[in-house]
């Protein structure tokens, strides 16, 4: 289904949510775990944000977890939960 917030002035459409560049590790995990760019965008937009003790930031939503570097410049890994 289409994003119902695509026209909202208060929210960005999920397809417009930027994903920080993927590390080589993350590229491999995304491919092997069959995680789409849209899955990453949904997790970043709607996910529960948790700062990890090492400073990295984790976003979890609908069975997908995305981990970004502490400064947000790289997507470190992505996990699909069954």
mmCIF file of N, CA and C in Angstrom:
data_model
loop_
_atom_site.group_PDB
_atom_site.id
_atom_site.type_symbol
_atom_site.label_atom_id
_atom_site.label_comp_id
_atom_site.label_asym_id
_atom_site.label_seq_id
_atom_site.Cartn_x
_atom_site.Cartn_y
_atom_site.Cartn_z
ATOM 1 N N UNK A 1 0.823 -1.202 0.000
ATOM 2 C CA UNK A 1 0.000 0.000 0.000
ATOM 3 C C UNK A 1 0.858 1.253 0.000
ATOM 4 N N UNK A 2 0.344 2.273 -0.593
ATOM 5 C CA UNK A 2 1.056 3.543 -0.673
ATOM 6 C C UNK A 2 1.142 4.177 0.707
ATOM 7 N N UNK A 3 2.198 4.952 0.910
ATOM 8 C CA UNK A 3 2.322 5.675 2.173
ATOM 9 C C UNK A 3 1.180 6.669 2.296
ATOM 10 N N UNK A 4 0.471 6.631 3.401
ATOM 11 C CA UNK A 4 -0.623 7.569 3.581
ATOM 12 C C UNK A 4 -0.115 8.945 3.989
ATOM 13 N N UNK A 5 1.173 9.054 4.277
ATOM 14 C CA UNK A 5 1.703 10.343 4.689
ATOM 15 C C UNK A 5 2.466 11.034 3.560
ATOM 16 N N UNK A 6 2.377 10.521 2.355
ATOM 17 C CA UNK A 6 3.169 11.061 1.250
ATOM 18 C C UNK A 6 2.914 12.548 1.028
ATOM 19 N N UNK A 7 1.706 13.002 1.270
ATOM 20 C CA UNK A 7 1.368 14.395 1.023
ATOM 21 C C UNK A 7 1.400 15.247 2.292
ATOM 22 N N UNK A 8 1.715 14.650 3.424
ATOM 23 C CA UNK A 8 1.690 15.351 4.693
ATOM 24 C C UNK A 8 2.793 16.401 4.775
ATOM 25 N N UNK A 9 2.474 17.535 5.372
ATOM 26 C CA UNK A 9 3.487 18.565 5.582
ATOM 27 C C UNK A 9 4.279 18.271 6.853
ATOM 28 N N UNK A 10 3.823 17.332 7.664
ATOM 29 C CA UNK A 10 4.461 17.019 8.935
ATOM 30 C C UNK A 10 5.359 15.793 8.862
ATOM 31 N N UNK A 11 5.334 15.066 7.769
ATOM 32 C CA UNK A 11 6.075 13.827 7.683
ATOM 33 C C UNK A 11 6.658 13.664 6.284
ATOM 34 N N UNK A 12 7.738 12.923 6.217
ATOM 35 C CA UNK A 12 8.387 12.632 4.946
ATOM 36 C C UNK A 12 7.921 11.259 4.486
ATOM 37 N N UNK A 13 7.631 11.117 3.217
ATOM 38 C CA UNK A 13 7.255 9.811 2.687
ATOM 39 C C UNK A 13 8.394 8.835 2.936
ATOM 40 N N UNK A 14 8.058 7.599 3.261
ATOM 41 C CA UNK A 14 9.065 6.589 3.572
ATOM 42 C C UNK A 14 10.107 6.479 2.457
ATOM 43 N N UNK A 15 9.669 6.539 1.215
ATOM 44 C CA UNK A 15 10.592 6.419 0.090
ATOM 45 C C UNK A 15 11.598 7.565 0.031
ATOM 46 N N UNK A 16 11.340 8.652 0.760
ATOM 47 C CA UNK A 16 12.240 9.802 0.772
ATOM 48 C C UNK A 16 13.188 9.807 1.981
ATOM 49 N N UNK A 17 13.056 8.824 2.867
ATOM 50 C CA UNK A 17 13.923 8.759 4.043
ATOM 51 C C UNK A 17 15.332 8.373 3.595
ATOM 52 N N UNK A 18 16.319 9.204 3.889
ATOM 53 C CA UNK A 18 17.678 8.882 3.455
ATOM 54 C C UNK A 18 18.287 7.751 4.272
ATOM 55 N N UNK A 19 19.032 6.899 3.597
ATOM 56 C CA UNK A 19 19.770 5.825 4.249
ATOM 57 C C UNK A 19 21.244 6.167 4.103
ATOM 58 N N UNK A 20 21.953 6.252 5.234
ATOM 59 C CA UNK A 20 23.384 6.551 5.187
ATOM 60 C C UNK A 20 24.097 5.463 4.392
ATOM 61 N N UNK A 21 25.203 5.781 3.739
ATOM 62 C CA UNK A 21 25.927 4.778 2.953
ATOM 63 C C UNK A 21 26.201 3.503 3.761
ATOM 64 N N UNK A 22 26.051 2.370 3.099
ATOM 65 C CA UNK A 22 26.247 1.075 3.746
ATOM 66 C C UNK A 22 27.735 0.726 3.784
ATOM 67 N N UNK A 23 28.179 0.199 4.923
ATOM 68 C CA UNK A 23 29.536 -0.331 4.984
ATOM 69 C C UNK A 23 29.581 -1.605 4.142
ATOM 70 N N UNK A 24 30.771 -2.070 3.843
ATOM 71 C CA UNK A 24 30.910 -3.315 3.084
ATOM 72 C C UNK A 24 30.238 -4.466 3.826
ATOM 73 N N UNK A 25 30.421 -4.499 5.135
ATOM 74 C CA UNK A 25 29.769 -5.523 5.963
ATOM 75 C C UNK A 25 28.253 -5.458 5.799
ATOM 76 N N UNK A 26 27.699 -4.263 5.875
ATOM 77 C CA UNK A 26 26.254 -4.091 5.767
ATOM 78 C C UNK A 26 25.750 -4.504 4.385
ATOM 79 N N UNK A 27 26.488 -4.159 3.347
ATOM 80 C CA UNK A 27 26.087 -4.561 1.995
ATOM 81 C C UNK A 27 25.946 -6.077 1.905
ATOM 82 N N UNK A 28 26.886 -6.793 2.496
ATOM 83 C CA UNK A 28 26.831 -8.268 2.489
ATOM 84 C C UNK A 28 25.630 -8.770 3.281
ATOM 85 N N UNK A 29 25.397 -8.184 4.460
ATOM 86 C CA UNK A 29 24.282 -8.643 5.302
ATOM 87 C C UNK A 29 22.933 -8.366 4.641
ATOM 88 N N UNK A 30 22.792 -7.188 4.035
ATOM 89 C CA UNK A 30 21.541 -6.833 3.367
ATOM 90 C C UNK A 30 21.254 -7.822 2.236
ATOM 91 N N UNK A 31 22.292 -8.152 1.481
ATOM 92 C CA UNK A 31 22.107 -9.087 0.368
ATOM 93 C C UNK A 31 21.761 -10.479 0.872
ATOM 94 N N UNK A 32 22.518 -10.990 1.823
ATOM 95 C CA UNK A 32 22.277 -12.360 2.286
ATOM 96 C C UNK A 32 20.966 -12.488 3.054
ATOM 97 N N UNK A 33 20.531 -11.406 3.679
ATOM 98 C CA UNK A 33 19.293 -11.433 4.471
ATOM 99 C C UNK A 33 18.090 -10.919 3.694
ATOM 100 N N UNK A 34 18.318 -10.547 2.446
ATOM 101 C CA UNK A 34 17.264 -10.077 1.545
ATOM 102 C C UNK A 34 16.458 -8.931 2.161
ATOM 103 N N UNK A 35 17.182 -7.938 2.636
ATOM 104 C CA UNK A 35 16.573 -6.747 3.214
ATOM 105 C C UNK A 35 16.586 -5.655 2.146
ATOM 106 N N UNK A 36 15.433 -5.116 1.844
ATOM 107 C CA UNK A 36 15.322 -4.105 0.788
ATOM 108 C C UNK A 36 15.644 -2.712 1.328
ATOM 109 N N UNK A 37 15.916 -1.800 0.417
ATOM 110 C CA UNK A 37 16.109 -0.397 0.792
ATOM 111 C C UNK A 37 14.867 0.127 1.489
ATOM 112 N N UNK A 38 13.705 -0.280 1.004
ATOM 113 C CA UNK A 38 12.454 0.153 1.640
ATOM 114 C C UNK A 38 12.364 -0.365 3.077
ATOM 115 N N UNK A 39 12.828 -1.592 3.325
ATOM 116 C CA UNK A 39 12.858 -2.119 4.702
ATOM 117 C C UNK A 39 13.728 -1.240 5.590
ATOM 118 N N UNK A 40 14.898 -0.849 5.073
ATOM 119 C CA UNK A 40 15.797 0.021 5.834
ATOM 120 C C UNK A 40 15.126 1.365 6.115
ATOM 121 N N UNK A 41 14.485 1.926 5.097
ATOM 122 C CA UNK A 41 13.820 3.223 5.250
ATOM 123 C C UNK A 41 12.696 3.150 6.279
ATOM 124 N N UNK A 42 11.916 2.076 6.241
ATOM 125 C CA UNK A 42 10.822 1.935 7.219
ATOM 126 C C UNK A 42 11.369 1.879 8.643
ATOM 127 N N UNK A 43 12.442 1.093 8.836
ATOM 128 C CA UNK A 43 13.026 0.979 10.175
ATOM 129 C C UNK A 43 13.541 2.334 10.656
ATOM 130 N N UNK A 44 14.196 3.074 9.766
ATOM 131 C CA UNK A 44 14.713 4.388 10.148
ATOM 132 C C UNK A 44 13.593 5.378 10.448
ATOM 133 N N UNK A 45 12.514 5.298 9.713
ATOM 134 C CA UNK A 45 11.411 6.243 9.894
ATOM 135 C C UNK A 45 10.531 5.897 11.094
ATOM 136 N N UNK A 46 10.160 4.632 11.193
ATOM 137 C CA UNK A 46 9.164 4.233 12.189
ATOM 138 C C UNK A 46 9.748 3.503 13.392
ATOM 139 N N UNK A 47 11.015 3.121 13.313
ATOM 140 C CA UNK A 47 11.598 2.243 14.320
ATOM 141 C C UNK A 47 11.839 2.876 15.669
ATOM 142 N N UNK A 48 11.941 1.991 16.643
ATOM 143 C CA UNK A 48 12.323 2.393 17.986
ATOM 144 C C UNK A 48 13.816 2.673 17.968
ATOM 145 N N UNK A 49 14.190 3.858 18.395
ATOM 146 C CA UNK A 49 15.599 4.280 18.383
ATOM 147 C C UNK A 49 16.229 3.957 19.726
ATOM 148 N N UNK A 50 17.362 3.241 19.678
ATOM 149 C CA UNK A 50 18.080 2.882 20.896
ATOM 150 C C UNK A 50 19.555 3.200 20.705
ATOM 151 N N UNK A 51 20.106 3.995 21.597
ATOM 152 C CA UNK A 51 21.544 4.252 21.543
ATOM 153 C C UNK A 51 22.253 3.133 22.281
ATOM 154 N N UNK A 52 23.201 2.510 21.613
ATOM 155 C CA UNK A 52 23.945 1.396 22.192
ATOM 156 C C UNK A 52 25.099 1.928 23.040
ATOM 157 N N UNK A 53 25.618 1.123 23.969
ATOM 158 C CA UNK A 53 26.730 1.571 24.816
ATOM 159 C C UNK A 53 27.959 2.037 24.016
ATOM 160 N N UNK A 54 28.159 1.485 22.817
ATOM 161 C CA UNK A 54 29.306 1.869 21.994
ATOM 162 C C UNK A 54 29.038 3.131 21.170
ATOM 163 N N UNK A 55 27.865 3.741 21.360
ATOM 164 C CA UNK A 55 27.529 4.977 20.671
ATOM 165 C C UNK A 55 26.751 4.787 19.385
ATOM 166 N N UNK A 56 26.788 3.572 18.820
ATOM 167 C CA UNK A 56 26.013 3.311 17.605
ATOM 168 C C UNK A 56 24.531 3.389 17.936
ATOM 169 N N UNK A 57 23.724 3.648 16.906
ATOM 170 C CA UNK A 57 22.288 3.821 17.121
ATOM 171 C C UNK A 57 21.540 2.739 16.364
ATOM 172 N N UNK A 58 20.627 2.082 17.067
ATOM 173 C CA UNK A 58 19.845 0.977 16.504
ATOM 174 C C UNK A 58 18.396 1.432 16.332
ATOM 175 N N UNK A 59 17.829 1.092 15.163
ATOM 176 C CA UNK A 59 16.421 1.350 14.863
ATOM 177 C C UNK A 59 15.769 0.006 14.566
ATOM 178 N N UNK A 60 14.697 -0.315 15.264
ATOM 179 C CA UNK A 60 14.016 -1.599 15.054
ATOM 180 C C UNK A 60 12.557 -1.369 14.742
ATOM 181 N N UNK A 61 12.101 -2.014 13.655
ATOM 182 C CA UNK A 61 10.705 -1.885 13.251
ATOM 183 C C UNK A 61 10.303 -3.080 12.403
ATOM 184 N N UNK A 62 9.194 -3.692 12.757
ATOM 185 C CA UNK A 62 8.555 -4.710 11.928
ATOM 186 C C UNK A 62 9.525 -5.803 11.480
ATOM 187 N N UNK A 63 10.336 -6.292 12.418
ATOM 188 C CA UNK A 63 11.226 -7.405 12.121
ATOM 189 C C UNK A 63 12.545 -7.047 11.485
ATOM 190 N N UNK A 64 12.842 -5.749 11.359
ATOM 191 C CA UNK A 64 14.115 -5.323 10.780
ATOM 192 C C UNK A 64 14.806 -4.381 11.764
ATOM 193 N N UNK A 65 16.105 -4.625 11.969
ATOM 194 C CA UNK A 65 16.916 -3.740 12.792
ATOM 195 C C UNK A 65 18.029 -3.170 11.928
ATOM 196 N N UNK A 66 18.219 -1.863 12.025
ATOM 197 C CA UNK A 66 19.271 -1.156 11.293
ATOM 198 C C UNK A 66 20.182 -0.520 12.340
ATOM 199 N N UNK A 67 21.501 -0.690 12.175
ATOM 200 C CA UNK A 67 22.462 -0.076 13.087
ATOM 201 C C UNK A 67 23.285 0.931 12.305
ATOM 202 N N UNK A 68 23.318 2.162 12.826
ATOM 203 C CA UNK A 68 24.096 3.230 12.192
ATOM 204 C C UNK A 68 25.262 3.629 13.092
ATOM 205 N N UNK A 69 26.293 4.184 12.464
ATOM 206 C CA UNK A 69 27.438 4.694 13.214
ATOM 207 C C UNK A 69 26.965 5.790 14.169
ATOM 208 N N UNK A 70 27.768 6.037 15.188
ATOM 209 C CA UNK A 70 27.408 7.030 16.199
ATOM 210 C C UNK A 70 27.128 8.402 15.591
ATOM 211 N N UNK A 71 27.869 8.745 14.541
ATOM 212 C CA UNK A 71 27.668 10.056 13.914
ATOM 213 C C UNK A 71 26.650 10.033 12.778
ATOM 214 N N UNK A 72 26.059 8.853 12.507
ATOM 215 C CA UNK A 72 25.011 8.739 11.502
ATOM 216 C C UNK A 72 25.489 8.775 10.070
ATOM 217 N N UNK A 73 26.802 8.692 9.849
ATOM 218 C CA UNK A 73 27.321 8.797 8.484
ATOM 219 C C UNK A 73 27.368 7.467 7.737
ATOM 220 N N UNK A 74 27.201 6.338 8.460
ATOM 221 C CA UNK A 74 27.248 5.026 7.818
ATOM 222 C C UNK A 74 26.223 4.086 8.422
ATOM 223 N N UNK A 75 25.684 3.223 7.596
ATOM 224 C CA UNK A 75 24.819 2.142 8.072
ATOM 225 C C UNK A 75 25.731 0.943 8.258
ATOM 226 N N UNK A 76 25.867 0.513 9.503
ATOM 227 C CA UNK A 76 26.848 -0.506 9.884
ATOM 228 C C UNK A 76 26.375 -1.918 9.579
ATOM 229 N N UNK A 77 25.118 -2.208 9.904
ATOM 230 C CA UNK A 77 24.565 -3.530 9.636
ATOM 231 C C UNK A 77 23.049 -3.472 9.637
ATOM 232 N N UNK A 78 22.452 -4.552 9.160
ATOM 233 C CA UNK A 78 20.995 -4.695 9.177
ATOM 234 C C UNK A 78 20.678 -6.150 9.463
ATOM 235 N N UNK A 79 19.638 -6.354 10.243
ATOM 236 C CA UNK A 79 19.252 -7.691 10.676
ATOM 237 C C UNK A 79 17.766 -7.874 10.408
ATOM 238 N N UNK A 80 17.399 -9.017 9.826
ATOM 239 C CA UNK A 80 15.993 -9.361 9.650
ATOM 240 C C UNK A 80 15.658 -10.427 10.664
ATOM 241 N N UNK A 81 14.703 -10.130 11.518
ATOM 242 C CA UNK A 81 14.295 -11.071 12.566
ATOM 243 C C UNK A 81 13.127 -11.907 12.047
ATOM 244 N N UNK A 82 13.163 -13.169 12.363
ATOM 245 C CA UNK A 82 12.079 -14.056 11.905
ATOM 246 C C UNK A 82 10.957 -14.085 12.905
#
